[in-house]
């Protein structure tokens, strides 16, 4: 597999691997560069060919790479892979908003870090606290309520909040080419899962409506929940305690825990996805590993390792040797965001 | 809902609720008691009517109880609900077998409890150690190997082992009426999940082949796994540490973690399923809670609270008030086990 993808890359951007042509309908012209109308927001190029070629090979019963439908599992990171993550992870912005909303009940936060930094929007100091600081803020603001109540708070925020620079709803800052890719894979009998370092219950509030990914196919970080009885009714109450951090080494662990088999395709954009990509593409048979490269400062954001969110360094270095497809948002994306506004949930 | 099911029960076994008749095809005779050919191993009676009635109501767009397909989630306990659990949980028998297989490497087990009891097949002493003892044996014998290697060991055992009294493979001791029920629900756009106190990776080795439930729809108890690199390849290694005990209060927690929404139907057989049944049937809209009662000493086993596995007491007491359907294996099951032997995996 790795060799095969490398060979495709060596063909250069003009050459179209024959196997990719097979994704055309019977009567289409092999010289026509638009090989896959299911992905209209992808420019023709290596990335689109690699995707079409992979889907054609695993989907054809005549192919040596055929994969039975139940094993066609594809996993997608969320932040930076399905939607933007600048100036910071969107759930991070939600957390800061919650800190501000709850500050009246916690006067001590004004002089306690990392709460003080969140209240003062002091991103530099917050950055110094790293993931640990963000987790502390999340524990303090995402717990002590039922799972249903938490979902209501998230939904209200997603409806009201607007991105500070782009002035759109966060759920409108999803990548149109990735929405098409999700649909294209599902049309080819893939089951699509989200595997995110973000909160599992945060993402589930919008994943079905926005991505077509039902809650049972969302994997993410989580806090402990506990069954309690309130007014005679059983409810799940969120506890201020980390249950699982679904990032880096945690991603293969969580995929195995939730899905129970190794996916055949993985899509990510940062070093947090490195272990997931390694584990998925180390499996036998046809595999697709893909890294989204944020290199479009004009239409979205350009950042590699110089970012508070979604640092990309080691994974990008390893991509050629491991046969991972690198998607340049500048070069490969015809459009970044959907034209349609997101329907209010 | 609760009131409605109670009303059905009060009609008595001879009376057929009109809503159940609607599950017939248009030209069938309402006096014909065979209302649902999808469940041929279920005898006609309240339990079968309750199931058919529920499925018809949530599946009909004209019904006030209509549930959109994505929300038609049904959860099934495994031990005692989908297969037998006497003389002891089948995975327990596997654990004892593993203790014996590994005893040569652990001479100290001969004089250390609970290992000694497992080696001497001293069920009474083992019973005194309870769940904690069983977990200790599982940790010692189910860890220190890759997830793939563990699956191989389980598969080999499932192929070779035979039930001590019934002389059949354990995978042949699944309940034919429950297999039909799983199929019937799936044919009506339900997604079926297993939610077991047993090991998630143990059940996944046979759930797809035997129950038609893919690994990603199996929820169970688990031990910690860790991503390691062996000979340059990433592998998941099982650690001798409990990750999650999916029993009692744990079942609603695990369902929420894996599925992210409250199922509308739950099937169990013991007090370990009580909280799951309570939580599922406490939701709004149409709900089905069902308890399988092991009361057939002749064809299977008869036990309530007097059992080393699957004690049933409180849940059975609560069933009438909560509107749960109680299935008598003696009265409601036309057949217990499938006629066909299980294909060797």
XYZ file of C-alpha atoms in Angstrom, chain A residues 70 73 147 191 193 200-201 204 208 214-218 220-223 225-227 232-236 243-244 248-249 252-253 255-262 275 278-280 282 322, chain B residues 70 73 147 191 193 200-201 204 208 214-218 220-223 225-227 232-236 243-244 248-249 252-253 255-262 275 278-280 282 322:
92
model
C -18.744 -3.928 7.486
C -14.561 2.146 8.736
C -25.987 15.477 30.182
C -19.235 3.965 8.205
C -16.694 8.127 12.754
C -17.676 13.818 23.019
C -20.904 15.406 24.298
C -22.620 15.165 19.538
C -25.655 14.456 13.055
C -24.887 10.110 14.449
C -23.940 10.401 18.150
C -23.030 6.708 18.396
C -20.305 7.346 15.807
C -18.699 10.205 17.731
C -14.046 12.116 21.964
C -12.625 13.178 25.283
C -15.024 12.783 28.172
C -15.586 13.537 31.793
C -20.803 10.824 34.434
C -22.744 9.277 37.276
C -26.259 7.867 37.431
C -37.656 9.913 41.160
C -36.096 9.981 37.699
C -32.730 8.490 36.744
C -30.417 11.125 35.233
C -26.750 11.181 34.252
C -12.719 10.151 32.191
C -10.634 9.898 29.011
C -2.388 11.254 20.581
C -1.835 7.732 22.037
C -6.109 4.295 18.847
C -7.133 3.212 22.365
C -11.096 3.700 18.536
C -10.531 0.153 19.720
C -12.777 0.712 22.724
C -15.655 2.191 20.697
C -15.357 0.487 17.324
C -13.530 -2.744 18.110
C -11.769 -2.986 14.786
C -9.044 -1.100 13.029
C -0.720 7.872 16.400
C 0.145 5.359 12.219
C -2.098 2.722 13.755
C -4.719 2.823 11.004
C -0.103 -0.023 9.788
C 4.333 6.470 5.379
C -32.022 7.125 13.840
C -31.973 2.205 19.468
C -5.970 -7.194 21.623
C -30.020 -0.353 15.583
C -26.593 -2.906 20.698
C -16.305 -6.094 25.492
C -13.468 -7.785 23.575
C -16.900 -8.924 20.011
C -21.291 -10.212 14.473
C -21.043 -5.594 14.697
C -18.194 -4.872 17.151
C -18.938 -1.133 17.189
C -22.372 -1.961 18.636
C -21.007 -4.014 21.523
C -19.151 -4.177 27.833
C -16.744 -4.206 30.725
C -13.168 -3.510 29.741
C -9.618 -3.459 30.964
C -5.305 -0.981 26.858
C -2.133 0.886 25.996
C -0.606 1.766 22.637
C 8.206 -0.994 14.675
C 4.455 -1.638 14.620
C 1.848 0.060 16.827
C -0.145 -2.486 18.836
C -2.674 -2.237 21.647
C -11.093 0.307 32.828
C -14.860 0.101 33.253
C -25.849 -1.988 37.238
C -25.342 1.827 37.515
C -26.675 3.756 31.621
C -23.287 5.477 31.941
C -24.743 3.520 26.979
C -24.488 7.288 27.139
C -20.729 7.137 26.552
C -20.975 4.823 23.533
C -24.325 5.709 21.978
C -24.935 9.255 23.136
C -28.682 8.965 23.237
C -31.210 7.128 25.329
C -30.768 0.527 36.155
C -35.208 2.069 34.570
C -33.209 4.643 32.628
C -34.410 3.520 29.190
C -38.004 6.627 32.046
C -42.958 -0.003 35.629
